[in-house]
CSV table of C-alpha atoms in Angstrom, one decimal:
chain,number,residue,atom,x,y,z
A,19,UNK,CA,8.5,112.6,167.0
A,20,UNK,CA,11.0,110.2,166.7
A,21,UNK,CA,11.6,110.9,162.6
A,22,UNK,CA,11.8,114.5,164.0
A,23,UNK,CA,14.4,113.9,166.8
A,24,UNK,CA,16.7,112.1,164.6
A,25,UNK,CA,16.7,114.8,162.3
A,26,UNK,CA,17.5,117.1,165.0
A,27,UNK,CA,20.1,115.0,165.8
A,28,UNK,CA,21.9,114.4,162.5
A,29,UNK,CA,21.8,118.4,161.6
A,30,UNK,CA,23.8,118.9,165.5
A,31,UNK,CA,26.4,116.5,163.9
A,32,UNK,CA,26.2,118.6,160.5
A,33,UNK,CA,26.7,121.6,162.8
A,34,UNK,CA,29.6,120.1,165.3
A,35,UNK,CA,31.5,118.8,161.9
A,36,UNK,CA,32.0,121.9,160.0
A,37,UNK,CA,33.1,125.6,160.7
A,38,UNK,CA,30.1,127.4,160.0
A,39,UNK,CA,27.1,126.2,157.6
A,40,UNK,CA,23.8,127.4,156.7
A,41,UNK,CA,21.2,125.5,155.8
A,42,UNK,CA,22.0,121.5,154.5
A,43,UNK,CA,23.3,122.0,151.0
A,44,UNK,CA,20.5,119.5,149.1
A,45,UNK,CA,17.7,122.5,150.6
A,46,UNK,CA,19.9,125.4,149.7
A,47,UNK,CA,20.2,124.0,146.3
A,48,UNK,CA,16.5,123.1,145.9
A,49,UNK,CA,15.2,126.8,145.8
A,50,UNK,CA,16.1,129.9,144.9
A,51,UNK,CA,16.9,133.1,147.2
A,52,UNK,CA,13.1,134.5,147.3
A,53,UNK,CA,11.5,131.2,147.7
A,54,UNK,CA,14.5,130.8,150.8
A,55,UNK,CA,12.6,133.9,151.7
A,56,UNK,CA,9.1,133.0,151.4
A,57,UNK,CA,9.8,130.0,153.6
A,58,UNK,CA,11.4,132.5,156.1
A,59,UNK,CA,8.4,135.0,156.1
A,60,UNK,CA,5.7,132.1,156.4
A,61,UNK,CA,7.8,130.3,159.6
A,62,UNK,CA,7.3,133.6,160.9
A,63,UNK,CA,3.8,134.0,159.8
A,64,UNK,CA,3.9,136.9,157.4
A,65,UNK,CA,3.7,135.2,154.3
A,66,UNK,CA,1.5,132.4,152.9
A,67,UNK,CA,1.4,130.6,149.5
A,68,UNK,CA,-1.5,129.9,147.7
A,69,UNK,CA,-2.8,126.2,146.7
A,70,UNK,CA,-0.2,126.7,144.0
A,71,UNK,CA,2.4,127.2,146.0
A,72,UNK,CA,4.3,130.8,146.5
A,73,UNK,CA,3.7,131.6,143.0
A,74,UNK,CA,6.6,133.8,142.6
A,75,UNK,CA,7.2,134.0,139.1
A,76,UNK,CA,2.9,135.9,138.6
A,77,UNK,CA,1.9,139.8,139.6
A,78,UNK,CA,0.5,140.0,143.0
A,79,UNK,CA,-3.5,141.0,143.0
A,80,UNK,CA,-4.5,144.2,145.1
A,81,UNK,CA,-6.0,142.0,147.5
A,82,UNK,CA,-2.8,139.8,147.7
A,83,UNK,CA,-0.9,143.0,148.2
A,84,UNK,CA,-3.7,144.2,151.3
A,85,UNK,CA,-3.4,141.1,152.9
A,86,UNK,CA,0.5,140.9,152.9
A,87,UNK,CA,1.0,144.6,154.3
A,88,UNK,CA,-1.5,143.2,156.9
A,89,UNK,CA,0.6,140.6,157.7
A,90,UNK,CA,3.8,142.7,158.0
A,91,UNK,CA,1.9,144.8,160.8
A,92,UNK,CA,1.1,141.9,162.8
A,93,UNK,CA,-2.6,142.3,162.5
A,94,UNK,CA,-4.3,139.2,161.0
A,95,UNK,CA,-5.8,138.1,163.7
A,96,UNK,CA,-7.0,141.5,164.8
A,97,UNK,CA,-8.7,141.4,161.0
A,98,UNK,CA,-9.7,137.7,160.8
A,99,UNK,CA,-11.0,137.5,164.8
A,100,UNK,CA,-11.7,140.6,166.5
A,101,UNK,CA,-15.2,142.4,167.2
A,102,UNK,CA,-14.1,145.4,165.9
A,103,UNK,CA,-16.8,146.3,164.3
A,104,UNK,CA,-15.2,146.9,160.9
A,105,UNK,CA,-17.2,147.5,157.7
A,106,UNK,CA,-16.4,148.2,154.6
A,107,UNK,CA,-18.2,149.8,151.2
A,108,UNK,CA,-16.9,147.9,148.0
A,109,UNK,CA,-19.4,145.8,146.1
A,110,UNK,CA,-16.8,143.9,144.5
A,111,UNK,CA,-15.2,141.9,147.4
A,112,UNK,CA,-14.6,138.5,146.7
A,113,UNK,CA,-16.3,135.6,148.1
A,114,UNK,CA,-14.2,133.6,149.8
A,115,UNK,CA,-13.8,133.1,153.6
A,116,UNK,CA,-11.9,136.3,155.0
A,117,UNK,CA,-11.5,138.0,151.8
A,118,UNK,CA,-14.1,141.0,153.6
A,119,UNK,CA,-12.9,140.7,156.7
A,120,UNK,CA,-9.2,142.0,155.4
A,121,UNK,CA,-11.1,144.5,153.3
A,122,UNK,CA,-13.1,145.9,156.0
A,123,UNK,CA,-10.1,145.9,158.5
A,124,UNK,CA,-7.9,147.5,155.6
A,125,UNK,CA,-10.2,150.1,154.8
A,126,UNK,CA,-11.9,151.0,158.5
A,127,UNK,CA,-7.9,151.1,159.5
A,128,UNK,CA,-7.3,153.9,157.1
A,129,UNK,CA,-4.9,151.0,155.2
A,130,UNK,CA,-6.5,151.6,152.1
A,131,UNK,CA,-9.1,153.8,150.4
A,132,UNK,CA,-10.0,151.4,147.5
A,133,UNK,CA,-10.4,151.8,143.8
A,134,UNK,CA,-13.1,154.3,144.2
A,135,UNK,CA,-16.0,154.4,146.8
A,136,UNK,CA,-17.4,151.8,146.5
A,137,UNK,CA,-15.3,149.2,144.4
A,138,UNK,CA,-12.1,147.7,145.7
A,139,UNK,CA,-10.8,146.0,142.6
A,140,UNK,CA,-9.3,143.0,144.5
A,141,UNK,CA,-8.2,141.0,141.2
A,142,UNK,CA,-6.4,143.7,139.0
A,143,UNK,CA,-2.9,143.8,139.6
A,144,UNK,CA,-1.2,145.3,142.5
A,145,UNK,CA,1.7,147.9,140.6
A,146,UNK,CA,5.3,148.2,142.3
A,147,UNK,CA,4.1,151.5,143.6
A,148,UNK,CA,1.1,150.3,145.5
A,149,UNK,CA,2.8,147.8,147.2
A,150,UNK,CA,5.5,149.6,148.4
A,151,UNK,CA,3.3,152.6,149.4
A,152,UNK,CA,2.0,150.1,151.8
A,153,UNK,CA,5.4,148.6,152.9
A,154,UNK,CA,6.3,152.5,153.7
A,155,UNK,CA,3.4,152.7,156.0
A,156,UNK,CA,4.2,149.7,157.2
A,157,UNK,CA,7.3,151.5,158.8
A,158,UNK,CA,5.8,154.1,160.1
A,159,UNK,CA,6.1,156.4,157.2
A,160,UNK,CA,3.3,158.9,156.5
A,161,UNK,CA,1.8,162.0,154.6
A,162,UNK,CA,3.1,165.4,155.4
A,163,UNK,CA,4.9,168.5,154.0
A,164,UNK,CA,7.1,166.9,152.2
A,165,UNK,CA,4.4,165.3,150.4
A,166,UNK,CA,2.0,162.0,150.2
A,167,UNK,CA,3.9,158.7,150.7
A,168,UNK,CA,2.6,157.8,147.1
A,169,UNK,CA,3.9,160.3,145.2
A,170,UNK,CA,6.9,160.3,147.0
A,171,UNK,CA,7.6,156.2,147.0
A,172,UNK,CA,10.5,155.9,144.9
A,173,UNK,CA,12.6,158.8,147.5
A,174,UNK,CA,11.0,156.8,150.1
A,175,UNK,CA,11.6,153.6,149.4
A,176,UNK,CA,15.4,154.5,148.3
A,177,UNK,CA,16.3,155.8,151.4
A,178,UNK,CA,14.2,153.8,154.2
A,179,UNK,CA,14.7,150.5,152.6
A,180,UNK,CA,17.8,148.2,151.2
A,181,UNK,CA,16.3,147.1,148.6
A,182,UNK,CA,17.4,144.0,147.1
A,183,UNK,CA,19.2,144.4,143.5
A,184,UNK,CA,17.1,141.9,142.1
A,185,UNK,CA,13.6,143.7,142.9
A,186,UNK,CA,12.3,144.9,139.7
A,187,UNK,CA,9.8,147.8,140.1
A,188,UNK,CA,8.8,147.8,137.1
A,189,UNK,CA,7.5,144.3,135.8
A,190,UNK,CA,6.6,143.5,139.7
A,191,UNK,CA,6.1,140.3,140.7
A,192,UNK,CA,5.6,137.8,143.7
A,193,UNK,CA,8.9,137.2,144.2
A,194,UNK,CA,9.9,141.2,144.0
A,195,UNK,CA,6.7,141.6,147.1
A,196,UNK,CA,8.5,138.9,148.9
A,197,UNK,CA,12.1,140.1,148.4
A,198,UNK,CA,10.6,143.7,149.5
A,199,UNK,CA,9.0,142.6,152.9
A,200,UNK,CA,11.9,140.5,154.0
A,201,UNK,CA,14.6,143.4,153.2
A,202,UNK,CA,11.8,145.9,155.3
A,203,UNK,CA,12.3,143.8,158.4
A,204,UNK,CA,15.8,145.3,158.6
A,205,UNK,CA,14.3,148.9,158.0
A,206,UNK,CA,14.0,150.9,160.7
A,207,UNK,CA,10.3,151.8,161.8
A,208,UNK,CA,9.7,155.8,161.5
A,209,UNK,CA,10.0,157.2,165.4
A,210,UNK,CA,10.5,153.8,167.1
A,211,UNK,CA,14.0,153.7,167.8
A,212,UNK,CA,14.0,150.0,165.9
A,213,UNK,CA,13.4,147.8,163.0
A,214,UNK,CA,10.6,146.5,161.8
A,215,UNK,CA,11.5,142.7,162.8
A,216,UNK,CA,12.5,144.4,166.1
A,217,UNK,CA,9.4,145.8,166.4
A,218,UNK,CA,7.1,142.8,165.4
A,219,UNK,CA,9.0,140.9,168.4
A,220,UNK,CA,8.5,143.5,170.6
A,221,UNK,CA,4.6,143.8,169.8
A,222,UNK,CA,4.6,139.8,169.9
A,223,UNK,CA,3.6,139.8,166.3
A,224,UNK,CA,6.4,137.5,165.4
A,225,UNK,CA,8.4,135.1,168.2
A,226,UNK,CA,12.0,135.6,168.7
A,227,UNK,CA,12.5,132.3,167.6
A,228,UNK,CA,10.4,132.3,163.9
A,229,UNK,CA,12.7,135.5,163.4
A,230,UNK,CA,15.5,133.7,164.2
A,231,UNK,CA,14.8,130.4,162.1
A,232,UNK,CA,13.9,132.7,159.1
A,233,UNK,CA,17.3,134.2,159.6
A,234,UNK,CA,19.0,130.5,159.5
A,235,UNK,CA,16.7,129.7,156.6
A,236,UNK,CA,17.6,133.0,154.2
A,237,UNK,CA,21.0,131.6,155.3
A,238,UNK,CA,22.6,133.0,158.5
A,239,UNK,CA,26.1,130.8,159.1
A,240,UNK,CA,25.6,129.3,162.5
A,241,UNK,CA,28.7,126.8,164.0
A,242,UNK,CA,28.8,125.0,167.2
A,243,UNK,CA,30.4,127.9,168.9
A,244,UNK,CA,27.2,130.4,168.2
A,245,UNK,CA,24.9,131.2,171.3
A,246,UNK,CA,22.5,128.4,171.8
A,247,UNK,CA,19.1,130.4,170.1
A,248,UNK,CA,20.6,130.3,167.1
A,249,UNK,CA,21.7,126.7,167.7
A,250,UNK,CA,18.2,125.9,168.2
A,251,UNK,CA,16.9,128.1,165.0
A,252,UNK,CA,19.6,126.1,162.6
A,253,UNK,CA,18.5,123.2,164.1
A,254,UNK,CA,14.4,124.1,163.9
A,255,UNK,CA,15.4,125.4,160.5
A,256,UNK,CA,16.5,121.9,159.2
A,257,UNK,CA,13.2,120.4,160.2
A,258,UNK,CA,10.6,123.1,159.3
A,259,UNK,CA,8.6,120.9,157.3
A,260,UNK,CA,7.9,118.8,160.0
A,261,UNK,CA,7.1,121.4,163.0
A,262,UNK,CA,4.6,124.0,163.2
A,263,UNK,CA,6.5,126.5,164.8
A,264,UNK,CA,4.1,129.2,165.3
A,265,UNK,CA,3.1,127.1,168.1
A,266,UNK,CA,6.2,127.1,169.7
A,267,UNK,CA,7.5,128.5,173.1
A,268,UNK,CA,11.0,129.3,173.9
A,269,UNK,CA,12.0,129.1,177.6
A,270,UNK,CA,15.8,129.8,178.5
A,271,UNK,CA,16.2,127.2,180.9
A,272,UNK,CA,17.5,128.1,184.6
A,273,UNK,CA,18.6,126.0,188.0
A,274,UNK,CA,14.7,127.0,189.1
A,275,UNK,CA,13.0,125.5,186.3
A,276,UNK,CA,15.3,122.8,184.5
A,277,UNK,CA,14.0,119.8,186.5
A,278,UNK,CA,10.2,120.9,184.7
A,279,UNK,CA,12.4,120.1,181.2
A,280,UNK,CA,15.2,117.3,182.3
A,281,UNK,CA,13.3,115.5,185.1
A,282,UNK,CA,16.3,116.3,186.8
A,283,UNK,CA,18.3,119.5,188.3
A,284,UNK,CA,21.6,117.9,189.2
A,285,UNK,CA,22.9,118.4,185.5
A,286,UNK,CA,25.4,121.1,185.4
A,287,UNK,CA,25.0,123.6,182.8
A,288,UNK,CA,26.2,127.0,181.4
A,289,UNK,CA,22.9,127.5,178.9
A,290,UNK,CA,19.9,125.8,178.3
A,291,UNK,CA,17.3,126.7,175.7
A,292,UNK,CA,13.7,124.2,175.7
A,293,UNK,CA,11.0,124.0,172.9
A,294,UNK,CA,7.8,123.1,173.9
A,295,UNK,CA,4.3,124.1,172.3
A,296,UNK,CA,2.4,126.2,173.6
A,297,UNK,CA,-1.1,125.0,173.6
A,298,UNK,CA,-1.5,122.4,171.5
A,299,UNK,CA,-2.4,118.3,171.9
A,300,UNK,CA,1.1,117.5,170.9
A,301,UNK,CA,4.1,115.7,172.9
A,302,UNK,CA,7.1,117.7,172.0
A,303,UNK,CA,9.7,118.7,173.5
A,304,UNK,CA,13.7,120.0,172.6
A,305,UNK,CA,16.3,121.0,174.8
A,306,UNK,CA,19.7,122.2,173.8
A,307,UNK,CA,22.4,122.3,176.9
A,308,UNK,CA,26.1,123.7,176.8
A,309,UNK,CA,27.8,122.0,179.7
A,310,UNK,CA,30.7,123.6,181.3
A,311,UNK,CA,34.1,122.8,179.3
A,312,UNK,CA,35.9,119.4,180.8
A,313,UNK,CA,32.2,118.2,182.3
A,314,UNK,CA,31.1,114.9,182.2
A,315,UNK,CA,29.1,114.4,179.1
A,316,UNK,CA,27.9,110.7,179.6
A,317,UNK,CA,27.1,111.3,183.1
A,318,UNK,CA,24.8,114.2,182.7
A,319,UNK,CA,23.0,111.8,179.4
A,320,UNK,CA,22.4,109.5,182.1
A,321,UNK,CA,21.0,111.6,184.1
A,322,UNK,CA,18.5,112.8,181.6
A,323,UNK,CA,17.4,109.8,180.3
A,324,UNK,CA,16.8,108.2,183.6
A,325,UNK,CA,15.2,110.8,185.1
A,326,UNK,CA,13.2,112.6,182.1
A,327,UNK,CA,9.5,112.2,181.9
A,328,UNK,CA,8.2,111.5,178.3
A,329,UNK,CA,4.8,112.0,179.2
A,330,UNK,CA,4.4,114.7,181.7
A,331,UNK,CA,1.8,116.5,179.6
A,332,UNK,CA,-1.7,115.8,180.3
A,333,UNK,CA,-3.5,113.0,177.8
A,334,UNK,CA,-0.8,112.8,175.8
A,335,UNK,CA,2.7,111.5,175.5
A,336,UNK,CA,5.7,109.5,173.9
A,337,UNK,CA,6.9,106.1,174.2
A,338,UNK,CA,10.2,106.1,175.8
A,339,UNK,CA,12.3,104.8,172.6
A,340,UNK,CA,11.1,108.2,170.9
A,341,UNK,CA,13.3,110.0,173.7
A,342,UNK,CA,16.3,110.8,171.8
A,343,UNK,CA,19.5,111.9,174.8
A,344,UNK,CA,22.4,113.3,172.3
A,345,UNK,CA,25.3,114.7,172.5
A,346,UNK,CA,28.7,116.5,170.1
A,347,UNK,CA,31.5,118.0,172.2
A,348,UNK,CA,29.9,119.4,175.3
A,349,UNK,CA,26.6,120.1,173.4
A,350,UNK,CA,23.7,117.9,174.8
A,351,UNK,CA,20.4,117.3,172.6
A,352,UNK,CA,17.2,116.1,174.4
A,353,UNK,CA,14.0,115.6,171.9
């Protein structure tokens, strides 16, 4: 915790110094813009690498491509845990653990037919056409009298989706499937009023926050003026190796519950965000505080320090040197 909270720290100073930055340069300069956005989808949990990495640069698999528009519905764990009784026919699904669990979800879903009847094909390539078939019902779009979404996927996609200049349909790769799902997050889902990130916070498919720290990741400019949430996503961002944020809970912090975060209500305050897991064995906790302009900063530190309880979880804890009470302008940092 302690590596943690002085990183934390050091990227609140990065923030207070400078106008407006995105992410520190050395990670910004480290990867390109779809592996920015591969990071961004995995935070948020709709993307995952293999054990070679994102492997951007190879043609995604059918399976790959069945798995991913899973994960852009919000529905891995209704395919990987649920009793749903779902089956599936192909002979030719691979071995591995969950591999027929997305097929049979997929197909009993009405996701995806298959090769044929009874063979799936899982390790040919997935074409530009099939993926974005599946993005498209991803938003919502379906068959009608205008047509069948695959025959009609080029119109489709043209219209529904800003599709990055740098997708290539036609030699698709990785990087293009990853470049397509993050621009379909700011599509707008067919009848729902909203967009598809929108939507996925709505459903609870994807926190408020992973959105948010994707969006500081891909390289939304954040200063020390910006509402505190995407204060905390910049500074979350800057640590995402470190943190597993899908177990994360936000909680806007109010006068009724800011003595459960601070050990202490008597800090004056005019926001208050706090970071805690949700149910996990781990001793973590961040809040972020904007006191009111002219308060007293090193007062209200005091009062945190002396009064916050670095192990108020139950069997675990931190020592009280890991309890990190900083602070740039009227911003206040407790980790």
């Amino acid at each position: 915790m302690n590596r943690i909270a002085r990183k934390l720290t050091a990227a609140l100073l990065a923030l207070c110094l400078c106008a407006s930055l995105t992410l520190p340069a050395a990670a910004a300069d480290a990867a390109d813009p779809d592996v920015l956005k591969a990071e961004a989808l995995g935070v948020m949990g709709l993307f995952q690498g293999s054990d070679q990495g994102y492997e951007l640069d190879r043609a995604p698999t059918r399976i790959e491509a069945v798995i991913m528009l899973i994960r852009l519905l919000g529905q891995e764990n209704e395919a990987l845990y649920s009793d749903g009784g779902y089956t599936h026919p192909f002979v030719d699904a691979p071995g591995w653990e969950g591999a027929s669990d997305y097929l049979a979800y997929a197909y009993s879903t009405g996701l995806t037919t298959g090769a044929d009847s009874t063979h799936f094909d899982p390790e040919s390539t997935a074409s530009a056409q099939m993926f974005a078939t599946f993005v498209l019902r991803a938003l919502g779009y379906e068959d009608g009298e205008q047509g069948s979404v695959w025959d009609n996927w080029q119109n489709l996609l043209e219209n529904g989706v800003n599709v990055p200049a740098d997708v290539d349909l036609s030699n698709f790769l990785r990087g293009d499937m990853v470049s397509l799902c993050y621009a379909a997050l700011d599509a707008q889902v067919q009848g729902a009023g909203m967009t598809l990130a929108e939507k996925l916070v709505e459903d609870g498919r994807v926190s408020d926050l992973a959105l948010r720290i994707g969006r500081a990741i891909t390289g939304k400019a954040v200063t020390a003026d910006s509402p505190l949430a995407d204060i905390m996503a910049y500074l979350y961002a800057s640590v995402r190796d470190s943190v597993s944020i899908r177990y994360m809970n936000e909680t806007e912090m109010t006068p009724d519950n800011v003595k459960g975060f601070l050990g202490t209500d008597e800090v004056e305050f005019t926001e208050g965000l706090a970071v805690e897991p949700l149910m996990t064995a781990q001793a973590h906790s961040v809040c972020l505080l904007r006191l009111p302009e002219g308060a007293d900063v090193e007062t209200a530190k005091q009062l945190i320090r002396e009064n916050v309880n670095p192990r108020k979880w139950i069997c675990v804890g931190v020592d009280e040197s890991n309890v990190y009470v900083e602070s740039i302008d009227n911003l206040v940092l407790l980790a």
